[in-house]
Structure formats: C-alpha cells, structure tokens
Short mmCIF file of C-alpha atoms in Angstrom, two decimals:
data_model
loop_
_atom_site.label_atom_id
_atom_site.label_comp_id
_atom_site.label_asym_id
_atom_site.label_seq_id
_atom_site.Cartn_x
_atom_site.Cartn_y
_atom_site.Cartn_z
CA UNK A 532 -15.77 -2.58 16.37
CA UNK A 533 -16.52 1.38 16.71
CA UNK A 534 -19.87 2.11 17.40
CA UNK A 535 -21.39 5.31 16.13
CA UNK A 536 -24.94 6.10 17.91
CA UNK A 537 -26.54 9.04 17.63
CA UNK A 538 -27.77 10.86 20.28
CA UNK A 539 -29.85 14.02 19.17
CA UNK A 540 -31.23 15.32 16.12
CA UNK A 541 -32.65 19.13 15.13
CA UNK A 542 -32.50 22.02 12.94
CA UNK A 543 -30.37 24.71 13.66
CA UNK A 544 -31.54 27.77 11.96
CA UNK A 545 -30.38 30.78 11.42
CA UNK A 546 -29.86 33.24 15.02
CA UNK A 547 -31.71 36.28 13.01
CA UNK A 548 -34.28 35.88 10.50
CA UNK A 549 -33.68 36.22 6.49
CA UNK A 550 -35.07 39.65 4.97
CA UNK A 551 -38.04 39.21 3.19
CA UNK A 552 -37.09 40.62 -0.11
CA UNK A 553 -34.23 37.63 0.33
CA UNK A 554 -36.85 34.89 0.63
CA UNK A 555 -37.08 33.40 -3.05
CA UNK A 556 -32.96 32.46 -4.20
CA UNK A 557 -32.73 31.83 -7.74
CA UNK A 558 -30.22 29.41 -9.01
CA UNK A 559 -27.39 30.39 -11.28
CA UNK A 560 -27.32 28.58 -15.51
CA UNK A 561 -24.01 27.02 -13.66
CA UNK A 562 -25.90 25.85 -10.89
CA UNK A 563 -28.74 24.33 -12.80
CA UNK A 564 -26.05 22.32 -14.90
CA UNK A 565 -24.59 20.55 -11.47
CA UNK A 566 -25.51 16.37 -10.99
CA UNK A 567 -28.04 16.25 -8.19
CA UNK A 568 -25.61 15.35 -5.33
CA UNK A 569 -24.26 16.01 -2.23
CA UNK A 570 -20.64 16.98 -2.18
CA UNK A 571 -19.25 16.03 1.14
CA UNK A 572 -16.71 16.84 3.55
CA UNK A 573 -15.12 15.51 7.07
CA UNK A 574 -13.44 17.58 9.77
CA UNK A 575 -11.17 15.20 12.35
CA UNK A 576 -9.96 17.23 15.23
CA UNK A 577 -8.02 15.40 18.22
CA UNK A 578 -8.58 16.31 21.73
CA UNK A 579 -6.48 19.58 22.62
CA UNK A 580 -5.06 18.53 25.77
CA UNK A 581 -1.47 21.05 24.74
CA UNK A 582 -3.54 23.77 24.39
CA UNK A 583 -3.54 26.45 26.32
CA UNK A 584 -7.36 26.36 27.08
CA UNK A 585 -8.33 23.02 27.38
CA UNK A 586 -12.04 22.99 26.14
CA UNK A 587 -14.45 20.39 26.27
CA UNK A 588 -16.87 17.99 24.27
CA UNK A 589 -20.06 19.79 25.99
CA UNK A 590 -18.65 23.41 25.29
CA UNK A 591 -17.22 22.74 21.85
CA UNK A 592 -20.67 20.95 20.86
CA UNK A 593 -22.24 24.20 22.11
CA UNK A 594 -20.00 26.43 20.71
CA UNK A 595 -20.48 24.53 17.11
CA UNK A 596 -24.63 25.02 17.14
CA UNK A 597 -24.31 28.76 18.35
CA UNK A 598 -21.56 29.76 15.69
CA UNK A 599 -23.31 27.28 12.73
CA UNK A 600 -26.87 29.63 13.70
CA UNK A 601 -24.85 32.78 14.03
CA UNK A 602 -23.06 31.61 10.20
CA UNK A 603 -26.39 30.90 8.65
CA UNK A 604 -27.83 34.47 8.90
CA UNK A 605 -25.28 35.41 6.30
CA UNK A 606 -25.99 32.11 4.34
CA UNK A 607 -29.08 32.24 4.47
CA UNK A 608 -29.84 29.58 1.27
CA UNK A 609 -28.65 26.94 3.04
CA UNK A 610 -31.10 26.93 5.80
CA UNK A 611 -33.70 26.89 2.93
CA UNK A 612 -35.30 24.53 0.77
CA UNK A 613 -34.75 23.94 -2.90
CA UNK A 614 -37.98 23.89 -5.40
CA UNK A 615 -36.44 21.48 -7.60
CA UNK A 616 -38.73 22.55 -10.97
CA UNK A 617 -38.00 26.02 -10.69
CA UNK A 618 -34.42 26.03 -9.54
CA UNK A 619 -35.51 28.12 -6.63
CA UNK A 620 -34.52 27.95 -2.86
CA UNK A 621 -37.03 28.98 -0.40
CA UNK A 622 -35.21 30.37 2.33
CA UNK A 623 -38.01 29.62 4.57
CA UNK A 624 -35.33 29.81 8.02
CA UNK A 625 -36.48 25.61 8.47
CA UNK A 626 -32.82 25.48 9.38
CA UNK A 627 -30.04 23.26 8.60
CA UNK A 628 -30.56 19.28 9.68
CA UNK A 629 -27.92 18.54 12.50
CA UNK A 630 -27.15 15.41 14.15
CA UNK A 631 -24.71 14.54 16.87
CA UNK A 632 -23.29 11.38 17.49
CA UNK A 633 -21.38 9.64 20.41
CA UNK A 634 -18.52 7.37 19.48
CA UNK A 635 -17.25 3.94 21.43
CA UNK A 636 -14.74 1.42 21.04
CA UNK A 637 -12.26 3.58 19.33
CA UNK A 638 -9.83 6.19 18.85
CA UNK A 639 -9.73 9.31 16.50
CA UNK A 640 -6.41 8.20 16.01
CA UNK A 641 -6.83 4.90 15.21
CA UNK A 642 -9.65 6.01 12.84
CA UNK A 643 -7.05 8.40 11.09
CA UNK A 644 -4.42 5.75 10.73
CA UNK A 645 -6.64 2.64 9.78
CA UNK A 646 -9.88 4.20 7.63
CA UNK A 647 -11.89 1.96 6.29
CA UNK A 648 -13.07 4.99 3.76
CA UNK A 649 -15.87 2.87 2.06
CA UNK A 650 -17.98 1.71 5.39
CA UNK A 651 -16.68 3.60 8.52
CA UNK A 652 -16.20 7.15 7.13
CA UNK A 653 -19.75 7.57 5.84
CA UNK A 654 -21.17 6.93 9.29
CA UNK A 655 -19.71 10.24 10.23
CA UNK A 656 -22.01 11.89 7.69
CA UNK A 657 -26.14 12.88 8.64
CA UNK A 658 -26.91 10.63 5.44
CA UNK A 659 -25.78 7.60 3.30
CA UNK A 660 -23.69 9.29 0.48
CA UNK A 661 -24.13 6.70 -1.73
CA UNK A 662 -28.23 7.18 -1.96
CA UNK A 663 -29.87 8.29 -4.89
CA UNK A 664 -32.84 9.02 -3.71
CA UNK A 665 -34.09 12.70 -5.14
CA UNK A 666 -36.41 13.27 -2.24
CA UNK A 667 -34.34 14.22 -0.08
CA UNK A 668 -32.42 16.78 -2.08
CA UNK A 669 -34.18 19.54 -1.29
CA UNK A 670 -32.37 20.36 1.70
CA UNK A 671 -29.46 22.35 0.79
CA UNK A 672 -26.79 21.15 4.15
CA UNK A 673 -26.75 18.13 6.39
CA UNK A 674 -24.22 18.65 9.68
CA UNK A 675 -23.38 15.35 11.84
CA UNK A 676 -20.91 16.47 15.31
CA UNK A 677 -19.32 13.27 16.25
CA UNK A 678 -17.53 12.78 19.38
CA UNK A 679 -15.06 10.18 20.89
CA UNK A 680 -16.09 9.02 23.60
CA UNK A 681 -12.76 7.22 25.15
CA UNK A 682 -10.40 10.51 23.51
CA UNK A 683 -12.29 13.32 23.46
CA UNK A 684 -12.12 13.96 19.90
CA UNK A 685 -14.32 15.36 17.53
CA UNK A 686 -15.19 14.82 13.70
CA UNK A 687 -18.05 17.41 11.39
CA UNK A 688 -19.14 15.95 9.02
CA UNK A 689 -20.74 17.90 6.26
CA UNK A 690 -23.11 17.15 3.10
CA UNK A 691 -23.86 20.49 0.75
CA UNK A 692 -26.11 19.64 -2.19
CA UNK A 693 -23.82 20.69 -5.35
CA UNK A 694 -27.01 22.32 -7.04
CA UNK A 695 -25.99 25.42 -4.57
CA UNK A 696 -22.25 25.31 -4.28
CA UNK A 697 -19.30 23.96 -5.31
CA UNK A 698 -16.11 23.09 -3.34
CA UNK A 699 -14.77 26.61 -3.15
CA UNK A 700 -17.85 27.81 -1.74
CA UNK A 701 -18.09 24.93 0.93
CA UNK A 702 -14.71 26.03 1.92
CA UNK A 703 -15.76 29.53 2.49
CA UNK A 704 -18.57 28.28 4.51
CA UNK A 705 -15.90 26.01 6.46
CA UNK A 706 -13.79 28.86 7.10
CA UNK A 707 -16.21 31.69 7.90
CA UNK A 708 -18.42 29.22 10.20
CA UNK A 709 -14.87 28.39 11.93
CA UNK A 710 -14.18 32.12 12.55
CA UNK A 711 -17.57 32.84 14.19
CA UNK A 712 -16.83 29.93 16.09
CA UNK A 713 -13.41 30.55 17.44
CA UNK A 714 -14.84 34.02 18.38
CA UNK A 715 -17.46 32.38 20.33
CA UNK A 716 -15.03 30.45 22.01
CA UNK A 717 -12.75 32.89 22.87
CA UNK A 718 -15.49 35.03 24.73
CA UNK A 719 -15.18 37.32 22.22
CA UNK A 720 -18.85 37.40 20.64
CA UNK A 721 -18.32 40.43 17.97
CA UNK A 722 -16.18 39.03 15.66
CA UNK A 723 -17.72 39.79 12.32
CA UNK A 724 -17.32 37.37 8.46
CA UNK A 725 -17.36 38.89 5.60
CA UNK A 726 -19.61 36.01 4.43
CA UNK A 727 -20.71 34.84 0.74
CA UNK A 728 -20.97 37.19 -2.77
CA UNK A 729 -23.97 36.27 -4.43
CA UNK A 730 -23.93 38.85 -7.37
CA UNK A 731 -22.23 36.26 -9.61
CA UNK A 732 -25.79 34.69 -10.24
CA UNK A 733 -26.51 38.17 -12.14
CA UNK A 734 -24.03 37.08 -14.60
CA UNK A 735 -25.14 33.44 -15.82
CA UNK A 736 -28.97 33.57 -14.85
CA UNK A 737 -30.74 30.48 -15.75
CA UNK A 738 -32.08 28.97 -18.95
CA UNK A 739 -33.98 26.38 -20.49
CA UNK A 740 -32.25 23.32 -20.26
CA UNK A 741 -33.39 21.71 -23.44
CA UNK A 742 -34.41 18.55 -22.25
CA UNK A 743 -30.81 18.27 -20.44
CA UNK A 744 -31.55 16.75 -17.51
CA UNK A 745 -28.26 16.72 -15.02
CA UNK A 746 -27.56 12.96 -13.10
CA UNK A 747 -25.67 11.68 -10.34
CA UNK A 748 -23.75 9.45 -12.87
CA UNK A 749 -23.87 6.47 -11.70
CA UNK A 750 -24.81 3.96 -14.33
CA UNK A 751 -27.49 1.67 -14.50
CA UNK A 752 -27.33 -0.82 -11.33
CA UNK A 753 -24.07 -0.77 -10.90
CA UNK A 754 -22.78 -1.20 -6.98
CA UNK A 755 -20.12 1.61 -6.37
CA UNK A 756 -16.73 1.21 -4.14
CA UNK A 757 -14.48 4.04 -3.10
CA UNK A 758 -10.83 3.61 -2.58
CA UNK A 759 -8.01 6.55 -1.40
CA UNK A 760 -4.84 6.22 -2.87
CA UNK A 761 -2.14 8.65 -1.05
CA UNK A 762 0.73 9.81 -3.55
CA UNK A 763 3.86 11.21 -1.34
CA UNK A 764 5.66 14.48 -2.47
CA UNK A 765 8.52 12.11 -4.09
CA UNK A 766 6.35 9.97 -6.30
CA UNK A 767 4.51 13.48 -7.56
CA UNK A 768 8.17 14.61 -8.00
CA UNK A 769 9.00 11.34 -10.16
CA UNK A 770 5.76 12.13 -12.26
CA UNK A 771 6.52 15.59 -12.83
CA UNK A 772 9.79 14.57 -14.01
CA UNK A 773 8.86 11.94 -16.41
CA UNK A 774 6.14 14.25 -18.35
CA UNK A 775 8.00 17.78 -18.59
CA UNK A 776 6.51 18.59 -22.01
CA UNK A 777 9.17 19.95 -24.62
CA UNK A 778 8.44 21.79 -27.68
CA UNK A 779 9.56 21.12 -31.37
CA UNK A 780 12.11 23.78 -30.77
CA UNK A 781 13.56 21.55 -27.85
CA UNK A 782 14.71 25.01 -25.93
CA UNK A 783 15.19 24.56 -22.64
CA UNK A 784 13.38 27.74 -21.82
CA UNK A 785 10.10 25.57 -23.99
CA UNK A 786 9.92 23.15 -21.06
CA UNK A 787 6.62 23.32 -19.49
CA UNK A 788 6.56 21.72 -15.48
CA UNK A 789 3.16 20.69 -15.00
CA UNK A 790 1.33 20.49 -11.84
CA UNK A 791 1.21 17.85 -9.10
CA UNK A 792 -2.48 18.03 -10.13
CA UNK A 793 -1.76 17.35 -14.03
CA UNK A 794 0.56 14.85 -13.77
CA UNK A 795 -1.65 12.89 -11.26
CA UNK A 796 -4.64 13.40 -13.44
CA UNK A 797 -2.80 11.92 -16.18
CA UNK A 798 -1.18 9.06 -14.18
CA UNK A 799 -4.30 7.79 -12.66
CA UNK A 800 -6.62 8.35 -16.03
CA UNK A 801 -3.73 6.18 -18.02
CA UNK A 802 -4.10 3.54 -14.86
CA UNK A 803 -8.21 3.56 -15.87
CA UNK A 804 -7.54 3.48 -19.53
CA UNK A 805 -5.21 0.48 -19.01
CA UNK A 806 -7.86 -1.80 -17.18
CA UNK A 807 -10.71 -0.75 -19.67
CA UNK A 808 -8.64 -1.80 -23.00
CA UNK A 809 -7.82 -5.07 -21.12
CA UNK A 810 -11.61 -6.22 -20.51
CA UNK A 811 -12.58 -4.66 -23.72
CA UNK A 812 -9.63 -6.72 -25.18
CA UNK A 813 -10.51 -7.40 -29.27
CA UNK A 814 -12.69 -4.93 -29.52
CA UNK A 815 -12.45 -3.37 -33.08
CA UNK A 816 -14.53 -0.40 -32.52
CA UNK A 817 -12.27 2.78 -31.41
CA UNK A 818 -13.12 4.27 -28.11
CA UNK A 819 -12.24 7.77 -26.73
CA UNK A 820 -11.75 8.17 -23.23
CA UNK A 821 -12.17 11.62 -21.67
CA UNK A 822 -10.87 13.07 -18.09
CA UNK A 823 -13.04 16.13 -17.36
CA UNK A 824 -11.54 18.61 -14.61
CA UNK A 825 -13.75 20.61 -12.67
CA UNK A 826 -12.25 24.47 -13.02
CA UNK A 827 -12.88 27.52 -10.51
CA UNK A 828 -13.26 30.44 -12.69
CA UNK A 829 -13.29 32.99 -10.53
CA UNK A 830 -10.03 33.88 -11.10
CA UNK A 831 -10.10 33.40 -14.61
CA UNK A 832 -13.05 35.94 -15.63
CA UNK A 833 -12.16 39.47 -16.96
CA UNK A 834 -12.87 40.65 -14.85
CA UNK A 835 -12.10 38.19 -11.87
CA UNK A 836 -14.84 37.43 -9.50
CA UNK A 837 -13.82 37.40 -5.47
CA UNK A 838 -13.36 34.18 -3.84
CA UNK A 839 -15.86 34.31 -1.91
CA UNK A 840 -18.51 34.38 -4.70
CA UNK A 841 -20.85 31.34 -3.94
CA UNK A 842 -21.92 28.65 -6.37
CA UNK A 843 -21.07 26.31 -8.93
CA UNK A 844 -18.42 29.29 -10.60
CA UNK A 845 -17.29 26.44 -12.24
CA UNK A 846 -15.90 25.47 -15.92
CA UNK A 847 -15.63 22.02 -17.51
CA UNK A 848 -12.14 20.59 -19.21
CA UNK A 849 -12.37 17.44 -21.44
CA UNK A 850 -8.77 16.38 -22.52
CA UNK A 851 -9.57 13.19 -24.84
CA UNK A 852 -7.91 10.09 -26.66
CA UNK A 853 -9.28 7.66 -29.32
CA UNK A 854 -8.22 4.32 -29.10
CA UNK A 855 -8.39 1.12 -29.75
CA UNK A 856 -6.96 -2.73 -28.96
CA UNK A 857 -4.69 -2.91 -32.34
CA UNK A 858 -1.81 -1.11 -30.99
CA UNK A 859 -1.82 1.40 -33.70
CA UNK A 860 -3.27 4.74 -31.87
CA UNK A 861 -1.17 3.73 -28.92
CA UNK A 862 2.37 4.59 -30.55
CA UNK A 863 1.58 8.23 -31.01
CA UNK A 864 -1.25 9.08 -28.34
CA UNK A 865 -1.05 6.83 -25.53
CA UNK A 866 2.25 7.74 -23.64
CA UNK A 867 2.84 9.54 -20.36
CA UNK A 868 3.66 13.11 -21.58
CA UNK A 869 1.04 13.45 -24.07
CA UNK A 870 -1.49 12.26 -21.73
CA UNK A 871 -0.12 15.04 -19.13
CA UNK A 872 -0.13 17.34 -22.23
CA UNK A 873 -3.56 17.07 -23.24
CA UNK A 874 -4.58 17.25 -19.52
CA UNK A 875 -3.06 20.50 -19.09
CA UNK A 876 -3.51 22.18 -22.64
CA UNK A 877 -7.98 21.20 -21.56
CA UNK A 878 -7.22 22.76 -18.55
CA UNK A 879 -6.02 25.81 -19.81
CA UNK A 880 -8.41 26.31 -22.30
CA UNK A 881 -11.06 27.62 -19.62
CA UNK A 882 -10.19 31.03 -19.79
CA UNK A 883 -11.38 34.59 -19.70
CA UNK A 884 -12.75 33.89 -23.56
CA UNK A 885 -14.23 30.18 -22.14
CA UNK A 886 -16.57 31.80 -20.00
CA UNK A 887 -17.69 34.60 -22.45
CA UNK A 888 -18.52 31.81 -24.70
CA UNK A 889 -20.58 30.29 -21.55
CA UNK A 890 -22.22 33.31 -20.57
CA UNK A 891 -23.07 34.20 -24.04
CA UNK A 892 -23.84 30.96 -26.01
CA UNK A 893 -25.58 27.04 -25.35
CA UNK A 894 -22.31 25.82 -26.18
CA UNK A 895 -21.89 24.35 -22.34
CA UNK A 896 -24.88 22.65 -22.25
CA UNK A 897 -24.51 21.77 -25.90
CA UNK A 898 -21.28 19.76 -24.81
CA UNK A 899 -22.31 18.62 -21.80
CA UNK A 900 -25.61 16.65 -23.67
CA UNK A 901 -22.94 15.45 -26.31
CA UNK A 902 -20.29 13.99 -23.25
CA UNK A 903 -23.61 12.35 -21.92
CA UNK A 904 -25.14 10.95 -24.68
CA UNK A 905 -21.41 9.14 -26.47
CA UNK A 906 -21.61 7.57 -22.74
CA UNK A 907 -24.85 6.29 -22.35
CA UNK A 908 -24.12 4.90 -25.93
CA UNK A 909 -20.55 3.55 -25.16
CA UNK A 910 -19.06 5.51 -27.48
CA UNK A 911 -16.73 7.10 -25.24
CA UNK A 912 -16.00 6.40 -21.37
CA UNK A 913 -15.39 9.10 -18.41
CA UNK A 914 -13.08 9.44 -16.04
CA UNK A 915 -14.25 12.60 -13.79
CA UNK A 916 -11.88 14.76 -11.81
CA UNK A 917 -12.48 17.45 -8.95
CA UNK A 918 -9.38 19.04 -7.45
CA UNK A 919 -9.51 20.26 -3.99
CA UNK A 920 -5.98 20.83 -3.67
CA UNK A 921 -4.97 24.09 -2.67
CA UNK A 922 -7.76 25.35 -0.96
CA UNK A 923 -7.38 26.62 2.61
CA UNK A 924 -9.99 23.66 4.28
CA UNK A 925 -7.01 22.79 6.78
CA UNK A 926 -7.20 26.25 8.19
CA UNK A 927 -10.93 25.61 9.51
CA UNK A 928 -10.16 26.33 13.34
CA UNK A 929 -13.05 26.09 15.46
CA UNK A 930 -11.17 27.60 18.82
CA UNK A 931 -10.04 24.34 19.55
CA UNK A 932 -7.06 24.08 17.35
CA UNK A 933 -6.60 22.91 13.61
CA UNK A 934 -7.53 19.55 11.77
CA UNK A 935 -5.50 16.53 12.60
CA UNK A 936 -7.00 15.07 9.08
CA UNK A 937 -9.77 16.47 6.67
CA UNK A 938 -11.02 14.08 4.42
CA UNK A 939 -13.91 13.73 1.61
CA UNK A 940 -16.07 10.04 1.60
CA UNK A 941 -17.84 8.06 -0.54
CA UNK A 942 -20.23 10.11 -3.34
CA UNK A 943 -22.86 8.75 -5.74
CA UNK A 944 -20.83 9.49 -8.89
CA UNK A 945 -19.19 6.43 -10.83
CA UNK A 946 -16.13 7.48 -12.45
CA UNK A 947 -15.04 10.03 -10.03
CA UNK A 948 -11.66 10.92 -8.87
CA UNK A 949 -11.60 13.88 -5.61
CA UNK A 950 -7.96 15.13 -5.26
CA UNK A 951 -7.56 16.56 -1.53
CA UNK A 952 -4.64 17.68 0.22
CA UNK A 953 -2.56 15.39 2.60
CA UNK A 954 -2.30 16.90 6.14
CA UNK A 955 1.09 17.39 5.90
CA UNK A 956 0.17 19.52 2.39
CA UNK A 957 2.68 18.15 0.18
CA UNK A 958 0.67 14.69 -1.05
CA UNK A 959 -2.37 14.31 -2.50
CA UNK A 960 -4.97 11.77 -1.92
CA UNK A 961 -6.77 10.53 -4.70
CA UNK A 962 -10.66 9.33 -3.66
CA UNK A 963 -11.43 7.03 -6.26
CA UNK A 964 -15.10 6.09 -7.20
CA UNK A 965 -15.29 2.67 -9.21
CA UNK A 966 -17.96 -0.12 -9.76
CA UNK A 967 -16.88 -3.01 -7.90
CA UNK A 968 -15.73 -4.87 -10.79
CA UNK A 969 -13.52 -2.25 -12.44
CA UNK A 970 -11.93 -1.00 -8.69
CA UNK A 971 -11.30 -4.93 -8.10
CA UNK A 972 -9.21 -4.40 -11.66
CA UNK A 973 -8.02 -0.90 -10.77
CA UNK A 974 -5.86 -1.43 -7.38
CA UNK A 975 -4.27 -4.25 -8.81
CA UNK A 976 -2.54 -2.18 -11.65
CA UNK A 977 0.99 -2.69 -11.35
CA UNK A 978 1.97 0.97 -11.83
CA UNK A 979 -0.44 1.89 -9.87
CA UNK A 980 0.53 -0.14 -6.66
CA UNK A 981 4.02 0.98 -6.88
CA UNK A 982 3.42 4.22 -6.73
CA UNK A 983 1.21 4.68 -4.02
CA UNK A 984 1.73 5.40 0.28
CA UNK A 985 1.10 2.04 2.25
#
C-alpha cells in the first residue's frame, strides 16, 4: 500500500516584506458571500528523465520554496491571516504553511492510472479536505511537495481558502508561481510576473450581510463520498448532438450548439434528478431542483476586468425545474434539450447588466438567502456546479516540464460537481460530491454508466 510520510513542516513567507500601508486587506461583497472552504488543487509531474536537464528531487524541492517566497511578495494576502468578523486579512508575512512528504511503495504512474480519489488523493494535500472545522480557516494557503521515492516524481498539492479567491485566481497564482520558478531553475533569477490586480475589490466593497451567514453545505451529519467520472470527447460529442436547441422558427441558422460544459451540466443534473424522484417515489408535494454554475465575470463586466484580477469575481446561475412523481411536469420540462436549454439560457443571463444589478442592489444576497432557506426546508434540492474547464492550469511548468495529470480532490460541499480538464484537453472529468447513500444510487444510473471512460 503507498505510504505517504511527511518529512518537514514550515512557513515559507514571503522573500521581501509587505508595505505597511498593505498590511490590513479588506475582503470584496463577492468574497464575503463565498462558503467557508478550501478549494483545492493537485499538480502530478513525472520524473523528467527526456529532458534536456535532468533535475532532481533535492533541487526541484529547493527551487519550489525559493520561487513560492519569491511569488508571495506579490501575493502578499496569502501569507496573511484572515480576521474572520471583519472580513479582513492581516498580512502579517507569518507565511504560507508548507509540508513535504516522501512517498513509498508506489509509482506516480500507477497513482495516475489507478486513483483511489476519495482516500489516496487527499493525502497529497497539507489538510483533510473534508474537515469542517472553522479554526483553521484563517490561513489563507496550505502547500504539501510530495515526492516518489522509487520514480522520482513529484505531486503539489494546494488548499486556497475560497473566502480570498476563486479558481481563476488560484490559476494565476499556479501560473505566475510556475514562472518564477522555471526562472529559478534555469539560472536565470530576474524573470519578473506581472502578479495579481486587486482594484476589483474597489468595485463591490463589502456590506452587511443581513444575518446571511455563508456554509460549507454540507448537510446535517451526513458522511460525504467523492467519485470522478471521465466523459471522452465522443460521448460530449453524442450529448451535444442530442440537445442542439431549435427555435419555433425551426431555421437552421436558429440552432444553438451548446457547450461541452452545458450539455454535461445538464446530463449529469438529469442523472441526480433521476435518483432523487426514485427515493422520493409518491411524494405528492412538487419539488424544484436547481443546478447553480459558478460564472467568471471578468469578462463579462462593461467594462471587462483583466484576468488576473484576484478574488471571488464570480456570478451565480440557477437554471430550475418543478417536479413531481405523477408524470405530469415530466412531459413538457423534464427532457434532455430543455434541461440543456435552461442550463445555458441561466448561464447567459450573468451579464454586463447581472453585475450592475450586483454591484448596485441586495438582490445577490437576497437570492442566495432564498436558494438556502427552500433547502434547509426541502422545498427545493441543489445540485452545485464549478467549471474549471478552459483555464490554462496544465501550463503550470515549474522548469521541470509540464503536468502528466492535474487533478482537484475531495471538498466539504455536498452536492457539488468540479468540471476539470482531461490531460489530453478534450474530456472532462466530472468530481462528484454525494452523501454516501445518494452516490451508492448515483453510479449505478444506467445512463450514467454507459456513458462514462472505464
């Protein structure tokens, strides 16, 4: 059985000191909104032996604390800690918690081909991601180095608290602590990162919350299980194909392809709708089921924010269904291409006038204490997405080569589906977080099973 043990532990903090006009970091209304979580991340890079500079464990581990110190000067928050009541981060310079690790009895391959994503991945992360334990969510980054012991490899594994970014901004961090790093390890010590855009915050600066406190929505005692489900390039092909969207005018020139990301929404919130109606089988009381999408916005303000803005520049879509066990909502709501429609018409409504309404108006937090309350109450059930398809984590080179594999792992959210790339960029895997009893009900769906990657 692999054997993870670690081997040192220490903060890493930043290589110059934060300005002291920079100390006090006030969270963003968008920010203040975001469950009290970590979002996580693993990095799975095989030994280089092709490349042209063969560089090993000892230099790459040293090469990852210099670059991460070096990286930290320009993000500075994340080598603070957060005042929870005030929505403040002190960025005191206590540094970033990092842990390294030596692996035995294993391969990174065999890891990558076999992953037991519910108990072996989250050993590569500084902290159990499942824990819901507040006290520890003051610090803003956790950073575990893992290295193979028989193949050289290496795997980073990294937990951001969402209160301070979301997955766009993690990226950046990915990417620009990558660059300083491949610099490093080049020789070449003057490479320079543009590093993060924090004027955003100016825009949505906080509020009172009303009494909206945000969770890590998991309900009551329920014990959570995460499952990946890999959908191949031809299956996303074979959805997109059976919920093209046609208008009353039935013009060719009205068809509307939807995205590999739509059409999987739809597929796998149809797949939880299925298995809910069957154990609520009976029931007379209509339910409505929503699948919320977590939106970058960046692009979508007038006018646009740069990527690189850091933070929870995030919108909300809620496409939603009432239904119930007669059979009688089904015939008009409950097919394929009107679930893929109402997907992608939520989707689309965060726009330019979406976030005026959010900057300018309680309407967000107005909806978001509505979406929690009908689910405390039953009166409506979940079914949360976060997309991180598209985004450029595959090109995080740390001078030794790109990732064989990068992967997300288990998070402390029921109801949660993370979309990430396949390596090969033309899949997606779905990371699906379940209670026990409903996953036990959800891998077993027919439609479901034949449509997945053994």
């Amino acid at each position: 059985m692999m054997k993870v043990e670690v081997v040192s532990k220490e903060s890493i903090k930043p290589s110059s000191p934060t300005p002291h006009h920079l100390k006090f970091f006030k969270l963003a209304f968008l920010d203040q909104l975001a469950p009290p979580i970590y979002v996580n991340v693993l990095l799975y890079y095989s030994h280089n032996d092709n490349a042209e500079k063969i560089i090993d464990a000892d230099t790459r581990r040293s090469v990852i604390k210099t670059s991460l110190a070096e990286t930290l000067t320009k993000f500075y928050p994340l080598a603070g800690k957060i005042i929870d009541d005030e929505f403040v981060v002190d960025c005191n310079d206590e540094g970033v918690d990092y842990t390294e690790t030596k692996v035995s009895n294993g391969s990174l391959s065999q890891l990558i081909q076999h992953p037991n994503v519910h108990e072996l991945v989250k050993k590569f992360l500084p902290s159990d991601p499942y824990s819901t334990d507040t006290s520890s969510k003051k610090v803003p980054l956790l950073v575990q180095v893992n290295v193979f012991e028989d193949c050289g490899g290496i795997v980073i594994g990294l937990r951001i608290s969402h209160k301070l970014a979301d997955a766009s901004s993690l990226t950046n961090f990915v990417n620009d602590w990558a660059t300083v790093a491949r610099g490093i390890a080049a020789g070449d010590h003057g490479e320079q990162i543009k590093g993060p855009s924090f004027d955003w915050q100016s825009r949505f600066p906080p509020r009172d919350l009303m009494g909206f406190k945000p969770t890590s929505l998991i309900v009551g005692d329920e014990v959570l299980v995460t499952k990946k489900f890999v959908f191949g390039a031809s299956k996303l092909d074979e959805l997109k194909a059976k919920s093209i969207i046609v208008k009353e005018s039935d013009d060719a020139s009205d068809r509307y392809q939807p995205t590999r990301v739509e059409v999987l929404t739809a597929f796998l919130w149809k797949s939880f709708i299925d298995i809910d109606q069957a154990k609520n089988k009976g029931s007379v009381l209509p339910k409505v089921y929503l699948a919320t999408h977590t939106v970058n916005v960046r692009s979508r303000m007038v006018p646009s924010l740069p990527t690189n803005s850091f933070g929870n520049v995030l919108g909300i879509s809620a496409a939603s269904i009432v239904m119930n066990n007669t059979g009688t909502e089904k015939n008009d709501q409950y097919n394929y291409p009107n679930l893929v429609g109402e997907v992608r018409d939520s989707i689309k409504k965060v726009d330019a006038d979406y976030v005026d309404v959010v900057q300018t108006t309680d309407a967000q937090l107005i909806a978001f204490k509505s979406m929690s309350q009908a689910s405390a109450s039953g009166q409506a059930l979940m079914l949360n997405f976060s997309s991180w398809c598209r985004f450029p984590i595959y090109e995080a080179d740390f001078g030794w080569g790109k990732p064989t594999w990068v992967s997300t792992a288990a998070l402390a959210m029921q109801n949660m589906v993370m979309l990430m790339d396949t390596s090969s960029g033309d899949g997606i895997e779905a990371w699906v977080h379940l209670s026990t009893k409903d996953m036990a009900e959800f891998e077993r769906h027919e439609e479901l099973l034949a449509s997945i990657l053994n």
